[in-house]
Structure formats: structure tokens, C-alpha cells
Tab-separated table of C-alpha atoms in Angstrom:
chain	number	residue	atom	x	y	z
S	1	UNK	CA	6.262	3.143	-5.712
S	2	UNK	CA	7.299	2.799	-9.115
S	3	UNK	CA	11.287	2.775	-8.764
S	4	UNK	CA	11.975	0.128	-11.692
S	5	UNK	CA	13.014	1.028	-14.701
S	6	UNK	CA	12.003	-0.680	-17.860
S	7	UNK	CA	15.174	0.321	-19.513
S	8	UNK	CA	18.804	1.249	-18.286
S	9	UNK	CA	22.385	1.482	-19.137
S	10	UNK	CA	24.541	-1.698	-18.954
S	11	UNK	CA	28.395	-1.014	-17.660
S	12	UNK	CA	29.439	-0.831	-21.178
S	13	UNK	CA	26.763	2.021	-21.692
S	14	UNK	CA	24.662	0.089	-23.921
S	15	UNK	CA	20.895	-0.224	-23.420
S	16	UNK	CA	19.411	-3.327	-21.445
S	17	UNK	CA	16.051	-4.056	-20.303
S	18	UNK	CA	15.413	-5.089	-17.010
S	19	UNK	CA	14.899	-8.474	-15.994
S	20	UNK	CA	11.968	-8.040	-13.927
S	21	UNK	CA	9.742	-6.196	-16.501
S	22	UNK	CA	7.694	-9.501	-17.042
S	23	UNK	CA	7.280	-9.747	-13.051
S	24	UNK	CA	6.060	-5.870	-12.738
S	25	UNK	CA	3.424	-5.987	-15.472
S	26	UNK	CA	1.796	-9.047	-13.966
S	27	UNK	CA	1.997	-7.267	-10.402
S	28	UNK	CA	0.535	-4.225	-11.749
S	29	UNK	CA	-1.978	-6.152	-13.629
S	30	UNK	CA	-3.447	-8.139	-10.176
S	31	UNK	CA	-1.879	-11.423	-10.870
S	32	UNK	CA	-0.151	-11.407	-7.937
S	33	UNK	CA	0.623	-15.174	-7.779
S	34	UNK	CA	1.853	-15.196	-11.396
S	35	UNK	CA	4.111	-12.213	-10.105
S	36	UNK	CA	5.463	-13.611	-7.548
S	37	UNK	CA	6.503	-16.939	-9.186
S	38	UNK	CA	8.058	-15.160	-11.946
S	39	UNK	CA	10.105	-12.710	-9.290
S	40	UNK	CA	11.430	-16.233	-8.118
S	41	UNK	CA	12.354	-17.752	-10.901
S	42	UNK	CA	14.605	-13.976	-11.852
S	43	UNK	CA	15.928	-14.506	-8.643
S	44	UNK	CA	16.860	-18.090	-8.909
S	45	UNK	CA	18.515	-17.958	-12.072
S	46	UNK	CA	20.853	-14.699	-11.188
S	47	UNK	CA	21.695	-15.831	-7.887
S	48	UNK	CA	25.412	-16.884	-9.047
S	49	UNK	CA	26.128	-13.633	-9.955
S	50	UNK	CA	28.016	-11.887	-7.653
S	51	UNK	CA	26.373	-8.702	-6.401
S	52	UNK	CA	23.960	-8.987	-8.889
S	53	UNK	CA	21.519	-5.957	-7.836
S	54	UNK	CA	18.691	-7.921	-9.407
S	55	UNK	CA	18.682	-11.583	-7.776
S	56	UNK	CA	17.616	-9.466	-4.417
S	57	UNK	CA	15.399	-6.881	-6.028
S	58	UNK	CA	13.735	-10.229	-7.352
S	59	UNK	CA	13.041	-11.252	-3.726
S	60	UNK	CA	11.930	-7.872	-2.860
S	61	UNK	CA	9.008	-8.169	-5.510
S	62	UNK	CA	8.492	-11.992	-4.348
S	63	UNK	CA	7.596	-10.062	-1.297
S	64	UNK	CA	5.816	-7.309	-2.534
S	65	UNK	CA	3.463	-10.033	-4.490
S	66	UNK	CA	3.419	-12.306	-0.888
S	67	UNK	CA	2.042	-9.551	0.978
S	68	UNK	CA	-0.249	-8.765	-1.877
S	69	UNK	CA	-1.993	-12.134	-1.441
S	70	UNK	CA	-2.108	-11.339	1.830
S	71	UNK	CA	0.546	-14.077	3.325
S	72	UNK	CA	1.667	-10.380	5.720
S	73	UNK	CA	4.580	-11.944	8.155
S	74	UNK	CA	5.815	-14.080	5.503
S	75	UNK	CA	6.747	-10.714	3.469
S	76	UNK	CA	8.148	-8.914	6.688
S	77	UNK	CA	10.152	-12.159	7.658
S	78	UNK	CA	10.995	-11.384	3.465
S	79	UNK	CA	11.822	-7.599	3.855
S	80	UNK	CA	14.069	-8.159	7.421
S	81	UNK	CA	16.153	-10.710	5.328
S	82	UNK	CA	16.807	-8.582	2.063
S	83	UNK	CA	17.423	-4.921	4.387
S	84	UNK	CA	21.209	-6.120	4.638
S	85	UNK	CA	21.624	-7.268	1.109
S	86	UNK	CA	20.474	-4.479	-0.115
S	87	UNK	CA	22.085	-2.198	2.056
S	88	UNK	CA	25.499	-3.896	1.099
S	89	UNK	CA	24.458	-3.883	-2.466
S	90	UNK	CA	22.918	-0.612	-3.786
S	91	UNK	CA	23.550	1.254	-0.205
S	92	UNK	CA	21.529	2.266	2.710
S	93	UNK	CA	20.560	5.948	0.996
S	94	UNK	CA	19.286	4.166	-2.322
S	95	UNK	CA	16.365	4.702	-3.541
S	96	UNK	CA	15.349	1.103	-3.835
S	97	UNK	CA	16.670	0.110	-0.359
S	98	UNK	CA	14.677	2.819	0.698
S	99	UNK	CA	11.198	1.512	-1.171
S	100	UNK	CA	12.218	-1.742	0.657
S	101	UNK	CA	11.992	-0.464	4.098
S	102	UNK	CA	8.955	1.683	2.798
S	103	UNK	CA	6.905	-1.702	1.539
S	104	UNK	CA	8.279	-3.270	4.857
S	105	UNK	CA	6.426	-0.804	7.256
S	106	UNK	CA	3.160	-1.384	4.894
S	107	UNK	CA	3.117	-5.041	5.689
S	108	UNK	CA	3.899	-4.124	9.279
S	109	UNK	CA	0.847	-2.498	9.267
S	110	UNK	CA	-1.363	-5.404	8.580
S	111	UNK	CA	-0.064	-7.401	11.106
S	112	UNK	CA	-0.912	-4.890	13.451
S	113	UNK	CA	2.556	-4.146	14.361
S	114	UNK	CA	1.582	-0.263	13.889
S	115	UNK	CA	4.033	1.510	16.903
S	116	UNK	CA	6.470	0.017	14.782
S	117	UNK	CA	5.500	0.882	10.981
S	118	UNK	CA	4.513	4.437	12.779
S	119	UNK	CA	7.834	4.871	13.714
S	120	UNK	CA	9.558	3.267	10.419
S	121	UNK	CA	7.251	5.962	8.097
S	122	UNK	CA	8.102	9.065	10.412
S	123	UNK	CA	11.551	8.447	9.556
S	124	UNK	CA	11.355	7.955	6.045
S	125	UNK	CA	9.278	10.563	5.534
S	126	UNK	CA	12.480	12.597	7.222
S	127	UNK	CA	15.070	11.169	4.244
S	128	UNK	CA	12.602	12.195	1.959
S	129	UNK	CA	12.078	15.713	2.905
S	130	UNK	CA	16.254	16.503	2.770
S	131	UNK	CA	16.101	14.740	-0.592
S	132	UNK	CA	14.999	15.809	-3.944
S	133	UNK	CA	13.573	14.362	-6.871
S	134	UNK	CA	10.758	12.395	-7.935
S	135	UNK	CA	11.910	9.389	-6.018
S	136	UNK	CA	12.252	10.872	-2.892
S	137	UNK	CA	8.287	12.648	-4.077
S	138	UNK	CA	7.059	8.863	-4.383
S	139	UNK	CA	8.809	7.771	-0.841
S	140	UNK	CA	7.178	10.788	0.960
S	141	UNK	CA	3.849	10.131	-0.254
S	142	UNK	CA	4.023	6.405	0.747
S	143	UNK	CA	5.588	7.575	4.047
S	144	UNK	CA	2.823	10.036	5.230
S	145	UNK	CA	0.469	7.247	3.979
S	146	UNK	CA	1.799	4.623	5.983
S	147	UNK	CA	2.011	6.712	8.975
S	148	UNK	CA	-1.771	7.637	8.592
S	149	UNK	CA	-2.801	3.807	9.030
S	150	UNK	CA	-0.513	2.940	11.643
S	151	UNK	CA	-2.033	6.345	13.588
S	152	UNK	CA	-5.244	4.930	12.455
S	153	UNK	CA	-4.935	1.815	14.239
S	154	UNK	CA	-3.049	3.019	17.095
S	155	UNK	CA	-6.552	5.056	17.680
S	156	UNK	CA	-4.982	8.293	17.829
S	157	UNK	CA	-7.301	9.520	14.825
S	158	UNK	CA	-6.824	13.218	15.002
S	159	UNK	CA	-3.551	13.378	14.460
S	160	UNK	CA	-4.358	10.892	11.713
S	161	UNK	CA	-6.333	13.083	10.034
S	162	UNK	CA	-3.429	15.814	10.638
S	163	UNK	CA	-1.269	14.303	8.727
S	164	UNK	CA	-3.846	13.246	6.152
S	165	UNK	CA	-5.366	16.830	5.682
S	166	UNK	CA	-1.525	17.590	5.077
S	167	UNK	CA	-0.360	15.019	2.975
S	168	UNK	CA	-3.523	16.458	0.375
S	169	UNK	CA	-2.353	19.830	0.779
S	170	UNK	CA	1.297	18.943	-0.290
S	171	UNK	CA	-0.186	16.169	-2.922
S	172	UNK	CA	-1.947	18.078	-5.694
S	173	UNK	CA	-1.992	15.256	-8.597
S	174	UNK	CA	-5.282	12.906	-8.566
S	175	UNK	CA	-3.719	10.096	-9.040
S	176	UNK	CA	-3.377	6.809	-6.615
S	177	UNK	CA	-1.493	8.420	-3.730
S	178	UNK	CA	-4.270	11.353	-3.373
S	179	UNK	CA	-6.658	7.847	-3.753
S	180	UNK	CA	-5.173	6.419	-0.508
S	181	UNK	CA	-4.713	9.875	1.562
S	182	UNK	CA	-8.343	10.332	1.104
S	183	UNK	CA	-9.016	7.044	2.295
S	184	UNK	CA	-7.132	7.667	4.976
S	185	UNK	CA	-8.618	10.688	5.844
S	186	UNK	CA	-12.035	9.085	5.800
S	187	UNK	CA	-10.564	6.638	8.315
S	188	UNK	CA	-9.265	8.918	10.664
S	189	UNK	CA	-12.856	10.720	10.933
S	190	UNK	CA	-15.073	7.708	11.220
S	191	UNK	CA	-12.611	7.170	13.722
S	192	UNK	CA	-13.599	10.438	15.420
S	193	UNK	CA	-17.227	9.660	14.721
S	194	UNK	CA	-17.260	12.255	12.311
S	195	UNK	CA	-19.302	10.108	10.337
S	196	UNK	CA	-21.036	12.518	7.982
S	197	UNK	CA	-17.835	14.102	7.124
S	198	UNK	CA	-16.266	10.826	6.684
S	199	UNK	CA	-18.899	10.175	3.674
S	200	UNK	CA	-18.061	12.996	2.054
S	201	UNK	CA	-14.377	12.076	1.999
S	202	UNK	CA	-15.552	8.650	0.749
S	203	UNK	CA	-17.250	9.786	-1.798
S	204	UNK	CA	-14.385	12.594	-2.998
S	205	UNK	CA	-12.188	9.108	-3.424
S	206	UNK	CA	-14.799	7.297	-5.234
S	207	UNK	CA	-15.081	9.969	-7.789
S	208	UNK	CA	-11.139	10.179	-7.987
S	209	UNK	CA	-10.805	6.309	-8.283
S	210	UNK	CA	-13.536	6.635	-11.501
S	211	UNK	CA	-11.508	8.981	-13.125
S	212	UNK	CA	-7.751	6.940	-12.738
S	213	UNK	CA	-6.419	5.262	-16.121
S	214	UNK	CA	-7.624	1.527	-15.777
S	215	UNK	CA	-5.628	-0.446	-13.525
S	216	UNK	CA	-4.096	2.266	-11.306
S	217	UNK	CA	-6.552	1.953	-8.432
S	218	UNK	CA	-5.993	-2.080	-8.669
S	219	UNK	CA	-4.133	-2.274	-5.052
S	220	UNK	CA	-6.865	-0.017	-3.133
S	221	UNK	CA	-9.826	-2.625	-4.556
S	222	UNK	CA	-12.736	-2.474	-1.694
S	223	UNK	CA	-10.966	0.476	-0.024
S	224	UNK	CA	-13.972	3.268	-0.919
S	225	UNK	CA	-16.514	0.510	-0.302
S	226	UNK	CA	-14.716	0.339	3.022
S	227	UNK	CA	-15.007	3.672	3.759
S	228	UNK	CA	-18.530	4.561	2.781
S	229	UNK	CA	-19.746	1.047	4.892
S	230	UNK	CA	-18.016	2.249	7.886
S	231	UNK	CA	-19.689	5.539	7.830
S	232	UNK	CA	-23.225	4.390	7.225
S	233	UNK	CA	-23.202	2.295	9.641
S	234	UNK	CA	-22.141	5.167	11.724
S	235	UNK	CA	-24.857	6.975	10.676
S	236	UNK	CA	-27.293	3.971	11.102
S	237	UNK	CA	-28.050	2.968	7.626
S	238	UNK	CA	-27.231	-0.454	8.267
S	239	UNK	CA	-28.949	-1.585	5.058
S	240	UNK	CA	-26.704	0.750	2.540
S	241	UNK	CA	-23.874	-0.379	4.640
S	242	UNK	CA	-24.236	-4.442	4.370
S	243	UNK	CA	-24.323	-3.822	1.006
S	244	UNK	CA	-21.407	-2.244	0.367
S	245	UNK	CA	-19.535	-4.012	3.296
S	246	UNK	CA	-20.573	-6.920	0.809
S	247	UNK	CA	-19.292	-6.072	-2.076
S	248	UNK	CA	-15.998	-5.028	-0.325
S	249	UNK	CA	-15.520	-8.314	1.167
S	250	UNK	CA	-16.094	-10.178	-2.394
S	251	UNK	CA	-14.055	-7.945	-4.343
S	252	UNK	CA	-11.333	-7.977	-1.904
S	253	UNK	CA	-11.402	-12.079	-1.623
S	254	UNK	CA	-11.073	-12.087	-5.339
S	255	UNK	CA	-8.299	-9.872	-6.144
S	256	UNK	CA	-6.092	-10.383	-2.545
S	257	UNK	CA	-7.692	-13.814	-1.142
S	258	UNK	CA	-9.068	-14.488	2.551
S	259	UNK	CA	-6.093	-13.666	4.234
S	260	UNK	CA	-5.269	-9.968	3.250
S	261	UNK	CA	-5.823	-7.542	5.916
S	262	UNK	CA	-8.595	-5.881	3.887
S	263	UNK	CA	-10.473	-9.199	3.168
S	264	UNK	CA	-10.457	-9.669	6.939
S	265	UNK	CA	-11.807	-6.217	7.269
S	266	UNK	CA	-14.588	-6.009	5.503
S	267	UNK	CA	-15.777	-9.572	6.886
S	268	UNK	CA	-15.571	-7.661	10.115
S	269	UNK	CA	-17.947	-5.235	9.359
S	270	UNK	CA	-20.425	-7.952	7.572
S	271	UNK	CA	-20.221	-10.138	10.880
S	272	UNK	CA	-20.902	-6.510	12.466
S	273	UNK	CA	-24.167	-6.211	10.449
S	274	UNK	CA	-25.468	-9.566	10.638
S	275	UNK	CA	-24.799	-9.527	14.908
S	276	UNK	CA	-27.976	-8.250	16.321
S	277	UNK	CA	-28.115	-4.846	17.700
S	278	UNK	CA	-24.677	-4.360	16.892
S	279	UNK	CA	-22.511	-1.079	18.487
């Protein structure tokens, strides 16, 4: 959710440039380690100022950038620590206090904690119904995708797919969100054992994430691959599917590292295809 702005107004109305510019590009660029170090050092050097709104937003992209290397409770132990300050900051109803709590119940997610990030998404996706705006837009869609995983891996797939079918019905633009509500659509029916239906899907967000500007489908790398593995080998093309449960798992190790929830997935489904008559 892209909430920063590059440039703002300073008290004295004149035009500054954010801080955290440097920190964003190298976020949105993969280099999640370089991203995170520089969201540090922003924070370290404007901690003396007194209700600085930056010093914490720093931390809040430290965590973003943690979680994106897949380090998971070490960004929610991140996000429950920064909820006050920003609350006392910018205020509970702010849009960036609100992207906190929405990038919290992500992580929450892939620690498994999903009753929880369920819960946490249902009710942001309330705030952002009442509100209006493209900010409250960006919170909804990240809200009805959260809640799709957590329903996802709370096995209650079709009401997953519920949700999913309309999230896409509400989301027209093909852009990143409509990326990650098709994946989760695919999800929810290989879930369901829909398998064949679940390819389609798959292959719907393949040939969205083809046509996104370069870069804008970085965070969902070895998602599709994901998605098209699990339903082959659903439909017992085991072959097709170690192959692509492959190239998941090494795309994911090199842009998130062996600890990100993804990573750990698709090494799930390659130990499932090298275990002999697997399920």
C-alpha cells in the first residue's frame, strides 16, 4: 500500500521531500536488506526529534523489509511496538496507522496466527468501507486480501473464495491487487479440490502478472508458480508440477531467502513430489 509520499508540505508550506524516499525505492526494487538498513539508519538519526512522524514510520518500513526477508515474528514483535506510537503520533484513524495494522495482520498470516489476522482484516476492511478516497481504496483491497489467506489457512475455503470472487468484482484495475485476489482465488479452489478450475484462475494471474509495468509483481514472486503446482498435482501431473514447484522454490529463496513463508511453501510441495506415492 503505497501511502508515502515522495513530496509534501513542510509547516512553513514549503516543499520537502521525504526522508524515506531512498528506503522505498530499494523496497520496491527487491533489495529488501538494503531497505531495511537504510529505514534504520532514517530512524536513528530523527529519533531526537520530538514527535517526529518519520523516526517511527522508519521502523514501520524496517519492518515491512524484516518480514520481507522473511524474519515474520520479528516484524509482528515490530508492528505491536510501533501501534502506540503511531496511534499517539498521526492518530488511530490515520491512514498510515491504519497501513500499519494492515502490514501487521499480513505477517500474522505467515506465522500462522490466521484467527487472528482474519479477525484484524474483517475490521479494517469495515474502516475502509465508511471511508472514502483512494487510501481507504488501497486499505480495502489489502483487507479483503488478507482475509482471503487467513480463510485460506483456517480451511474454510468457500467462503475464501466468497470473498475472493467479490473482492474481483469490486476491483476492476489489473494491476497487483487483482494479481493477489486471483491468487487467492486459485487457493481457495484447490482448496475445494476444484483443481481444474483452480488452473484456470492460475493461469488468468499469470497472464495479468505478464502484462504489469516491470517491478510491480516483485512481492508476489513464485505466487502463480504456486498456484499452477498445486493444481497439477491435483490433477496428477506430478511431472508439470515438480517443475514449477521448482522454480517457485528457487525464485522465492532468491528474492525473500529460506525463511519466508512462501520459500517454505513451495519446498513443501517439492518434498511432496519427491515422497513416494504422495496424497
Amino acid at each position: 500500500m503505497k501511502f508515502f509520499r515522495s513530496r509534501g508540505r513542510d509547516g512553513a508550506g514549503q516543499t520537502t521531500e521525504s526522508p524515506l524516499i531512498r528506503a522505498m525505492t530499494l523496497y520496491q526494487d527487491g533489495s529488501y536488506a538494503e531497505a531495511e538498513a537504510e529505514s534504520r539508519a532514517v530512524a536513528a538519526a530523527r529519533s531526537g526529534l520530538r514527535d517526529d512522524p518519520y523516526a517511527p514510520l522508519a521502523l514501520g518500513m524496517a519492518a515491512l523489509a524484516a518480514n520481507a526477508q522473511g524474519r515474520h515474528a520479528e516484524a509482528v514483535a515490530a508492528y505491536d511496538g510501533l501501534l502506540p506510537e503511531f496511534g499517539r503520533i498521526l492518530g488511530a484513524a490515520h491512514p498510515q496507522t491504519l497501513k500499519l495494522r494492515s502490514d501487521r495482520a499480513q505477517a500474522l498470516s505467515a506465522l500462522a496466527r490466521y484467527t487472528e489476522s482474519e479477525a484484524e482484516c474483517a475490521a479494517l476492511a469495515r474502516i475502509a468501507r465508511r471511508g472514502a478516497g483512494p487510501h481507504m481504496a488501497l486499505l480495502l483491497a489489502a483487507a479483503r486480501n488478507g482475509r482471503i489467506f487467513a480463510l485460506n489457512g483456517l480451511g474454510r475455503h468457500a467462503e475464501a473464495e466468497t470473498v475472493a470472487r467479490e473482492a474481483l468484482a469490486a476491483h476492476g484495475d489489473r494491476d497487483r491487487f487483482r494479481l493477489v485476489l486471483l491468487l487467492g482465488l486459485a487457493r481457495s479452489l484447490n482448496g475445494q479440490g476444484r483443481h481444474t478450475e483452480a488452473l484456470a484462475e492460475a493461469g488468468s494471474a499469470d497472464e495479468l502478472r505478464r502484462g504489469l509495468p516491470e517491478g510491480e509483481g516483485r512481492s508476489e514472486t513464485g505466487g502463480v508458480e504456486l498456484a499452477f503446482a498445486t493444481a497439477l498435482f491435483g490433477l496428477g501431473r506430478d511431472a508439470e508440477a515438480r517443475t514449477l514447484a521448482a522454480t517457485a522454490h528457487a525464485s522465492c529463496l532468491a528474492a525473500f531467502g529460506p525463511d519466508h513463508r512462501r520459500t517454505a511453501e513451495a519446498r513443501e510441495l517439492l518434498d511432496r513430489a519427491d515422497t513416494p506415492e504422495h496424497p
